PDB file of C-alpha atoms in Angstrom:
ATOM      1  CA  MET A   1      82.755 -20.556 -24.713  1.00  0.00           C
ATOM      2  CA  LEU A   2      79.324 -21.747 -25.168  1.00  0.00           C
ATOM      3  CA  GLN A   3      76.334 -20.061 -23.296  1.00  0.00           C
ATOM      4  CA  GLN A   4      72.719 -20.458 -23.129  1.00  0.00           C
ATOM      5  CA  ILE A   5      70.171 -18.211 -21.728  1.00  0.00           C
ATOM      6  CA  ARG A   6      67.211 -19.380 -20.170  1.00  0.00           C
ATOM      7  CA  ARG A   7      64.650 -16.780 -19.321  1.00  0.00           C
ATOM      8  CA  SER A   8      62.320 -16.776 -16.456  1.00  0.00           C
ATOM      9  CA  ASP A   9      59.162 -17.145 -18.401  1.00  0.00           C
ATOM     10  CA  GLN A  10      60.452 -20.061 -20.131  1.00  0.00           C
ATOM     11  CA  ARG A  11      60.376 -22.214 -16.990  1.00  0.00           C
ATOM     12  CA  GLY A  12      57.841 -24.547 -15.688  1.00  0.00           C
ATOM     13  CA  HIS A  13      55.027 -23.323 -13.594  1.00  0.00           C
ATOM     14  CA  ALA A  14      52.617 -24.801 -11.141  1.00  0.00           C
ATOM     15  CA  SER A  15      49.969 -23.147  -9.132  1.00  0.00           C
ATOM     16  CA  HIS A  16      48.103 -25.353  -6.226  1.00  0.00           C
ATOM     17  CA  GLY A  17      46.529 -22.325  -4.272  1.00  0.00           C
ATOM     18  CA  TRP A  18      48.559 -22.810  -1.315  1.00  0.00           C
ATOM     19  CA  LEU A  19      51.792 -23.167  -3.480  1.00  0.00           C
ATOM     20  CA  GLU A  20      53.196 -21.224  -6.407  1.00  0.00           C
ATOM     21  CA  SER A  21      56.290 -22.918  -8.004  1.00  0.00           C
ATOM     22  CA  PHE A  22      58.399 -22.156 -11.044  1.00  0.00           C
ATOM     23  CA  HIS A  23      60.625 -24.955 -12.121  1.00  0.00           C
ATOM     24  CA  SER A  24      64.081 -24.451 -14.075  1.00  0.00           C
ATOM     25  CA  PHE A  25      64.295 -28.204 -14.793  1.00  0.00           C
ATOM     26  CA  SER A  26      61.567 -30.939 -15.498  1.00  0.00           C
ATOM     27  CA  PHE A  27      59.738 -31.552 -12.169  1.00  0.00           C
ATOM     28  CA  ALA A  28      56.616 -33.370 -11.219  1.00  0.00           C
ATOM     29  CA  SER A  29      54.102 -32.919 -14.266  1.00  0.00           C
ATOM     30  CA  TYR A  30      56.595 -30.396 -15.943  1.00  0.00           C
ATOM     31  CA  TYR A  31      58.568 -32.202 -18.447  1.00  0.00           C
ATOM     32  CA  ASP A  32      60.895 -30.535 -20.934  1.00  0.00           C
ATOM     33  CA  PRO A  33      63.352 -32.906 -22.640  1.00  0.00           C
ATOM     34  CA  ASN A  34      65.891 -29.776 -23.125  1.00  0.00           C
ATOM     35  CA  HIS A  35      66.009 -29.009 -19.415  1.00  0.00           C
ATOM     36  CA  ILE A  36      66.053 -32.094 -17.603  1.00  0.00           C
ATOM     37  CA  GLU A  37      69.354 -31.318 -15.570  1.00  0.00           C
ATOM     38  CA  PHE A  38      72.613 -29.566 -16.063  1.00  0.00           C
ATOM     39  CA  GLY A  39      75.576 -31.573 -14.942  1.00  0.00           C
ATOM     40  CA  PRO A  40      74.412 -33.037 -11.546  1.00  0.00           C
ATOM     41  CA  LEU A  41      72.116 -29.887 -11.018  1.00  0.00           C
ATOM     42  CA  ARG A  42      68.923 -31.538 -11.252  1.00  0.00           C
ATOM     43  CA  VAL A  43      66.282 -29.119  -9.444  1.00  0.00           C
ATOM     44  CA  ILE A  44      65.958 -25.357  -8.982  1.00  0.00           C
ATOM     45  CA  ASN A  45      62.376 -24.679  -7.763  1.00  0.00           C
ATOM     46  CA  GLU A  46      61.444 -21.270  -6.737  1.00  0.00           C
ATOM     47  CA  ASP A  47      58.555 -21.637  -4.485  1.00  0.00           C
ATOM     48  CA  ARG A  48      56.221 -19.462  -2.708  1.00  0.00           C
ATOM     49  CA  VAL A  49      54.130 -21.127   0.020  1.00  0.00           C
ATOM     50  CA  GLN A  50      50.836 -19.415   1.620  1.00  0.00           C
ATOM     51  CA  PRO A  51      50.624 -19.040   5.597  1.00  0.00           C
ATOM     52  CA  GLY A  52      50.171 -22.217   7.405  1.00  0.00           C
ATOM     53  CA  ALA A  53      50.603 -24.462   4.293  1.00  0.00           C
ATOM     54  CA  GLY A  54      53.398 -26.546   3.268  1.00  0.00           C
ATOM     55  CA  PHE A  55      54.785 -29.991   2.202  1.00  0.00           C
ATOM     56  CA  GLY A  56      53.646 -32.884   4.297  1.00  0.00           C
ATOM     57  CA  GLU A  57      56.250 -35.655   5.257  1.00  0.00           C
ATOM     58  CA  HIS A  58      57.830 -37.443   2.213  1.00  0.00           C
ATOM     59  CA  GLY A  59      60.765 -39.243   1.478  1.00  0.00           C
ATOM     60  CA  HIS A  60      64.045 -38.494  -0.685  1.00  0.00           C
ATOM     61  CA  ARG A  61      67.066 -40.914  -1.690  1.00  0.00           C
ATOM     62  CA  ASP A  62      70.421 -40.168  -3.077  1.00  0.00           C
ATOM     63  CA  MET A  63      70.049 -36.618  -3.607  1.00  0.00           C
ATOM     64  CA  GLU A  64      71.779 -33.233  -1.871  1.00  0.00           C
ATOM     65  CA  ILE A  65      68.847 -30.997  -1.100  1.00  0.00           C
ATOM     66  CA  ILE A  66      69.621 -27.394  -0.487  1.00  0.00           C
ATOM     67  CA  SER A  67      67.035 -24.727   0.887  1.00  0.00           C
ATOM     68  CA  TYR A  68      67.706 -21.096   0.413  1.00  0.00           C
ATOM     69  CA  VAL A  69      65.210 -18.540   2.115  1.00  0.00           C
ATOM     70  CA  LEU A  70      64.479 -15.210   0.382  1.00  0.00           C
ATOM     71  CA  ASP A  71      61.668 -13.956   2.444  1.00  0.00           C
ATOM     72  CA  GLY A  72      59.541 -15.283   5.388  1.00  0.00           C
ATOM     73  CA  GLU A  73      60.248 -18.292   7.367  1.00  0.00           C
ATOM     74  CA  LEU A  74      60.514 -22.168   6.445  1.00  0.00           C
ATOM     75  CA  ALA A  75      60.104 -24.760   9.234  1.00  0.00           C
ATOM     76  CA  HIS A  76      61.945 -27.966   8.530  1.00  0.00           C
ATOM     77  CA  GLN A  77      61.538 -31.360  10.316  1.00  0.00           C
ATOM     78  CA  ASP A  78      63.057 -34.753   9.288  1.00  0.00           C
ATOM     79  CA  SER A  79      63.454 -38.386  10.428  1.00  0.00           C
ATOM     80  CA  LEU A  80      66.939 -37.730  11.531  1.00  0.00           C
ATOM     81  CA  GLY A  81      65.431 -35.934  14.438  1.00  0.00           C
ATOM     82  CA  ASN A  82      66.271 -32.327  13.135  1.00  0.00           C
ATOM     83  CA  GLY A  83      63.979 -29.552  13.359  1.00  0.00           C
ATOM     84  CA  SER A  84      64.540 -25.806  12.719  1.00  0.00           C
ATOM     85  CA  THR A  85      63.128 -22.676  11.160  1.00  0.00           C
ATOM     86  CA  LEU A  86      65.003 -21.121   8.324  1.00  0.00           C
ATOM     87  CA  ARG A  87      64.974 -17.349   7.641  1.00  0.00           C
ATOM     88  CA  PRO A  88      66.599 -15.122   4.928  1.00  0.00           C
ATOM     89  CA  GLY A  89      70.387 -15.670   4.762  1.00  0.00           C
ATOM     90  CA  ASP A  90      69.956 -19.384   6.195  1.00  0.00           C
ATOM     91  CA  VAL A  91      71.065 -22.196   3.966  1.00  0.00           C
ATOM     92  CA  GLN A  92      70.374 -25.707   4.800  1.00  0.00           C
ATOM     93  CA  ARG A  93      71.833 -28.768   3.229  1.00  0.00           C
ATOM     94  CA  MET A  94      70.272 -32.369   3.612  1.00  0.00           C
ATOM     95  CA  SER A  95      71.881 -35.460   2.123  1.00  0.00           C
ATOM     96  CA  ALA A  96      69.041 -37.810   1.634  1.00  0.00           C
ATOM     97  CA  GLY A  97      71.679 -40.728   1.128  1.00  0.00           C
ATOM     98  CA  THR A  98      70.062 -44.252   1.826  1.00  0.00           C
ATOM     99  CA  GLY A  99      66.681 -42.586   2.672  1.00  0.00           C
ATOM    100  CA  VAL A 100      65.164 -39.812   4.821  1.00  0.00           C
ATOM    101  CA  LEU A 101      61.662 -38.462   5.353  1.00  0.00           C
ATOM    102  CA  HIS A 102      61.233 -34.722   5.986  1.00  0.00           C
ATOM    103  CA  SER A 103      58.526 -32.055   5.833  1.00  0.00           C
ATOM    104  CA  GLU A 104      58.543 -28.212   5.245  1.00  0.00           C
ATOM    105  CA  PHE A 105      55.939 -25.729   6.009  1.00  0.00           C
ATOM    106  CA  ASN A 106      55.212 -22.024   6.766  1.00  0.00           C
ATOM    107  CA  PRO A 107      54.751 -21.441  10.431  1.00  0.00           C
ATOM    108  CA  SER A 108      53.502 -18.020   9.833  1.00  0.00           C
ATOM    109  CA  ASN A 109      49.839 -17.154  10.042  1.00  0.00           C
ATOM    110  CA  SER A 110      50.112 -14.063   7.904  1.00  0.00           C
ATOM    111  CA  ARG A 111      53.163 -14.007   5.802  1.00  0.00           C
ATOM    112  CA  GLN A 112      54.204 -15.953   2.686  1.00  0.00           C
ATOM    113  CA  VAL A 113      57.548 -17.828   2.569  1.00  0.00           C
ATOM    114  CA  HIS A 114      59.626 -17.381  -0.531  1.00  0.00           C
ATOM    115  CA  PHE A 115      62.552 -19.878  -0.989  1.00  0.00           C
ATOM    116  CA  LEU A 116      64.659 -21.909  -3.506  1.00  0.00           C
ATOM    117  CA  GLN A 117      64.871 -25.749  -3.254  1.00  0.00           C
ATOM    118  CA  ILE A 118      67.837 -26.952  -5.234  1.00  0.00           C
ATOM    119  CA  TRP A 119      68.658 -30.676  -5.813  1.00  0.00           C
ATOM    120  CA  ILE A 120      71.994 -31.681  -6.563  1.00  0.00           C
ATOM    121  CA  GLN A 121      72.854 -35.385  -7.582  1.00  0.00           C
ATOM    122  CA  PRO A 122      75.558 -36.725  -5.200  1.00  0.00           C
ATOM    123  CA  SER A 123      78.790 -38.194  -6.614  1.00  0.00           C
ATOM    124  CA  SER A 124      77.938 -41.692  -5.219  1.00  0.00           C
ATOM    125  CA  GLY A 125      74.789 -43.304  -3.847  1.00  0.00           C
ATOM    126  CA  GLY A 126      74.204 -44.929  -0.654  1.00  0.00           C
ATOM    127  CA  ILE A 127      75.576 -42.657   1.721  1.00  0.00           C
ATOM    128  CA  ALA A 128      74.486 -41.940   5.288  1.00  0.00           C
ATOM    129  CA  PRO A 129      71.927 -39.329   5.631  1.00  0.00           C
ATOM    130  CA  GLY A 130      73.072 -35.959   6.923  1.00  0.00           C
ATOM    131  CA  TYR A 131      71.772 -32.335   7.644  1.00  0.00           C
ATOM    132  CA  GLU A 132      73.598 -29.157   8.146  1.00  0.00           C
ATOM    133  CA  GLN A 133      72.664 -25.491   8.318  1.00  0.00           C
ATOM    134  CA  LYS A 134      74.293 -22.030   8.519  1.00  0.00           C
ATOM    135  CA  HIS A 135      73.372 -18.469   8.307  1.00  0.00           C
ATOM    136  CA  PHE A 136      75.270 -16.313   5.773  1.00  0.00           C
ATOM    137  CA  PRO A 137      74.608 -12.636   6.853  1.00  0.00           C
ATOM    138  CA  PRO A 138      74.225  -9.975   3.997  1.00  0.00           C
ATOM    139  CA  ALA A 139      77.643  -8.739   4.620  1.00  0.00           C
ATOM    140  CA  ALA A 140      79.300 -11.930   3.792  1.00  0.00           C
ATOM    141  CA  ARG A 141      77.632 -11.844   0.402  1.00  0.00           C
ATOM    142  CA  ARG A 142      77.769  -8.194  -0.265  1.00  0.00           C
ATOM    143  CA  GLY A 143      79.684  -7.244  -3.555  1.00  0.00           C
ATOM    144  CA  ARG A 144      81.227 -10.698  -3.820  1.00  0.00           C
ATOM    145  CA  LEU A 145      80.451 -14.357  -4.474  1.00  0.00           C
ATOM    146  CA  CYS A 146      80.393 -15.990  -0.928  1.00  0.00           C
ATOM    147  CA  ARG A 147      80.897 -19.842  -1.180  1.00  0.00           C
ATOM    148  CA  ILE A 148      77.831 -21.211   0.647  1.00  0.00           C
ATOM    149  CA  VAL A 149      77.846 -25.122  -0.114  1.00  0.00           C
ATOM    150  CA  ASP A 150      81.100 -27.004  -1.282  1.00  0.00           C
ATOM    151  CA  GLY A 151      82.231 -30.429  -1.968  1.00  0.00           C
ATOM    152  CA  GLN A 152      84.985 -29.791   0.471  1.00  0.00           C
ATOM    153  CA  ALA A 153      83.510 -27.446   2.713  1.00  0.00           C
ATOM    154  CA  ARG A 154      85.968 -24.864   1.748  1.00  0.00           C
ATOM    155  CA  ASP A 155      85.672 -21.260   3.100  1.00  0.00           C
ATOM    156  CA  GLY A 156      83.211 -22.205   5.883  1.00  0.00           C
ATOM    157  CA  ALA A 157      80.755 -23.418   3.374  1.00  0.00           C
ATOM    158  CA  LEU A 158      78.415 -26.256   4.230  1.00  0.00           C
ATOM    159  CA  ARG A 159      79.504 -29.463   2.715  1.00  0.00           C
ATOM    160  CA  MET A 160      77.664 -31.371  -0.311  1.00  0.00           C
ATOM    161  CA  HIS A 161      78.643 -34.997  -1.569  1.00  0.00           C
ATOM    162  CA  GLN A 162      79.648 -33.610  -4.972  1.00  0.00           C
ATOM    163  CA  ASP A 163      82.576 -32.051  -6.731  1.00  0.00           C
ATOM    164  CA  ALA A 164      80.649 -28.791  -7.018  1.00  0.00           C
ATOM    165  CA  SER A 165      80.443 -25.360  -5.401  1.00  0.00           C
ATOM    166  CA  LEU A 166      77.346 -23.117  -4.892  1.00  0.00           C
ATOM    167  CA  TYR A 167      78.145 -19.358  -4.454  1.00  0.00           C
ATOM    168  CA  ALA A 168      75.784 -16.386  -3.319  1.00  0.00           C
ATOM    169  CA  GLY A 169      76.286 -12.723  -3.971  1.00  0.00           C
ATOM    170  CA  LEU A 170      74.474  -9.431  -3.626  1.00  0.00           C
ATOM    171  CA  PHE A 171      75.273  -6.638  -6.339  1.00  0.00           C
ATOM    172  CA  ASP A 172      74.432  -3.071  -6.578  1.00  0.00           C
ATOM    173  CA  GLY A 173      75.648  -0.221  -8.425  1.00  0.00           C
ATOM    174  CA  ASP A 174      79.506  -0.500  -9.035  1.00  0.00           C
ATOM    175  CA  GLU A 175      79.982  -3.578  -7.178  1.00  0.00           C
ATOM    176  CA  HIS A 176      81.303  -6.319  -9.144  1.00  0.00           C
ATOM    177  CA  ALA A 177      82.941  -9.901  -9.076  1.00  0.00           C
ATOM    178  CA  GLU A 178      84.790 -12.288 -11.099  1.00  0.00           C
ATOM    179  CA  LEU A 179      84.975 -16.238 -10.827  1.00  0.00           C
ATOM    180  CA  ALA A 180      87.730 -18.027 -12.527  1.00  0.00           C
ATOM    181  CA  LEU A 181      86.359 -21.216 -14.158  1.00  0.00           C
ATOM    182  CA  ASP A 182      87.648 -24.234 -15.449  1.00  0.00           C
ATOM    183  CA  PRO A 183      86.905 -24.885 -19.046  1.00  0.00           C
ATOM    184  CA  ALA A 184      86.364 -28.502 -18.548  1.00  0.00           C
ATOM    185  CA  ARG A 185      83.564 -27.713 -16.193  1.00  0.00           C
ATOM    186  CA  LEU A 186      80.172 -26.236 -16.233  1.00  0.00           C
ATOM    187  CA  ALA A 187      78.651 -23.087 -14.592  1.00  0.00           C
ATOM    188  CA  TYR A 188      75.049 -22.159 -13.860  1.00  0.00           C
ATOM    189  CA  VAL A 189      73.931 -18.669 -13.095  1.00  0.00           C
ATOM    190  CA  HIS A 190      70.698 -18.117 -11.424  1.00  0.00           C
ATOM    191  CA  LEU A 191      69.568 -14.629 -10.774  1.00  0.00           C
ATOM    192  CA  VAL A 192      67.225 -14.886  -7.882  1.00  0.00           C
ATOM    193  CA  ARG A 193      66.077 -11.101  -7.953  1.00  0.00           C
ATOM    194  CA  GLY A 194      66.927  -7.781  -9.410  1.00  0.00           C
ATOM    195  CA  THR A 195      69.110  -7.226 -12.668  1.00  0.00           C
ATOM    196  CA  LEU A 196      72.566  -8.179 -13.250  1.00  0.00           C
ATOM    197  CA  HIS A 197      74.887  -8.549 -16.175  1.00  0.00           C
ATOM    198  CA  ALA A 198      76.724 -12.001 -16.387  1.00  0.00           C
ATOM    199  CA  ASN A 199      79.442 -12.081 -18.793  1.00  0.00           C
ATOM    200  CA  ALA A 200      77.703  -9.031 -20.380  1.00  0.00           C
ATOM    201  CA  VAL A 201      74.249 -10.650 -20.894  1.00  0.00           C
ATOM    202  CA  GLU A 202      71.523  -8.867 -19.086  1.00  0.00           C
ATOM    203  CA  LEU A 203      69.707 -11.172 -16.589  1.00  0.00           C
ATOM    204  CA  HIS A 204      66.450 -10.294 -14.783  1.00  0.00           C
ATOM    205  CA  ALA A 205      64.928 -11.899 -11.642  1.00  0.00           C
ATOM    206  CA  GLY A 206      64.408 -15.922 -12.580  1.00  0.00           C
ATOM    207  CA  ASP A 207      66.851 -15.713 -15.558  1.00  0.00           C
ATOM    208  CA  ALA A 208      69.576 -18.041 -15.851  1.00  0.00           C
ATOM    209  CA  LEU A 209      72.841 -18.266 -17.809  1.00  0.00           C
ATOM    210  CA  MET A 210      74.306 -21.853 -18.444  1.00  0.00           C
ATOM    211  CA  LEU A 211      78.144 -21.785 -19.379  1.00  0.00           C
ATOM    212  CA  SER A 212      80.350 -24.214 -20.806  1.00  0.00           C
ATOM    213  CA  HIS A 213      84.149 -24.141 -21.818  1.00  0.00           C
ATOM    214  CA  ALA A 214      84.336 -20.727 -20.144  1.00  0.00           C
ATOM    215  CA  ASP A 215      87.578 -19.687 -18.212  1.00  0.00           C
ATOM    216  CA  ALA A 216      85.701 -16.911 -16.097  1.00  0.00           C
ATOM    217  CA  LEU A 217      82.421 -15.483 -15.006  1.00  0.00           C
ATOM    218  CA  HIS A 218      82.243 -11.670 -14.788  1.00  0.00           C
ATOM    219  CA  LEU A 219      79.212  -9.916 -12.705  1.00  0.00           C
ATOM    220  CA  ARG A 220      78.497  -6.338 -13.293  1.00  0.00           C
ATOM    221  CA  HIS A 221      75.729  -3.679 -13.191  1.00  0.00           C
ATOM    222  CA  GLY A 222      73.674  -5.002 -10.591  1.00  0.00           C
ATOM    223  CA  GLU A 223      70.441  -3.437  -9.259  1.00  0.00           C
ATOM    224  CA  ALA A 224      69.144  -4.964  -6.210  1.00  0.00           C
ATOM    225  CA  ALA A 225      70.630  -8.159  -7.366  1.00  0.00           C
ATOM    226  CA  GLU A 226      70.880 -11.653  -5.671  1.00  0.00           C
ATOM    227  CA  VAL A 227      72.347 -14.254  -7.602  1.00  0.00           C
ATOM    228  CA  LEU A 228      73.391 -17.967  -7.184  1.00  0.00           C
ATOM    229  CA  VAL A 229      76.330 -19.399  -9.099  1.00  0.00           C
ATOM    230  CA  PHE A 230      77.086 -23.081  -9.529  1.00  0.00           C
ATOM    231  CA  ASP A 231      80.431 -24.499 -10.353  1.00  0.00           C
ATOM    232  CA  LEU A 232      79.740 -28.001 -11.705  1.00  0.00           C
ATOM    233  CA  PRO A 233      81.338 -31.178 -13.028  1.00  0.00           C
ATOM    234  CA  GLU A 234      80.459 -31.847 -16.669  1.00  0.00           C
ATOM    235  CA  HIS A 235      79.264 -35.531 -15.736  1.00  0.00           C
TER     236      HIS A 235
END
């Protein structure tokens, strides 16, 4: 088993006044040749957007884009005719495919929105654009890994166009979970908040653990922990 730890303060950082963003992988003006992608996982941006601000209409192509809201509200509109407001526990998957325009903004006039934007490269290009959204309540994620996005939409997850799975979990005290892994695949653990031990490695908010040739992931000793786990193909 090979594992690599990436601490929160090793991520890229951008501050634009209206936006505070931390980049787990090379993005925009942040470039790190050692952290461009992990398998098909291309972007994890932790964004905090000030009240009334946001990302104006812009385009994407050939990318699976997942939004995961932690605090506040995130309003979404796109050229497919979708419009919605995401709140904590809501997960959105947008397949950019042959091309889509969208915007994201904070509709509140008083409260910051804190969310993760995740990009996963699809297994093939040129698919029809698509959109899906679902709420996963805390009870579904408490003390377990809940599959929230999946290449086959298993267990009620949103579907992505890649042979991958994304799990979310909440852990405190004695709560723990194990996930069987295929040693021929990759696993990426991103701790959203709190503290948690992943395969005996102590992680703090913003930290990540990258695994290859591993047959299992063990999560223990959580303190107000919220975690995302990616099961990914190697190529």
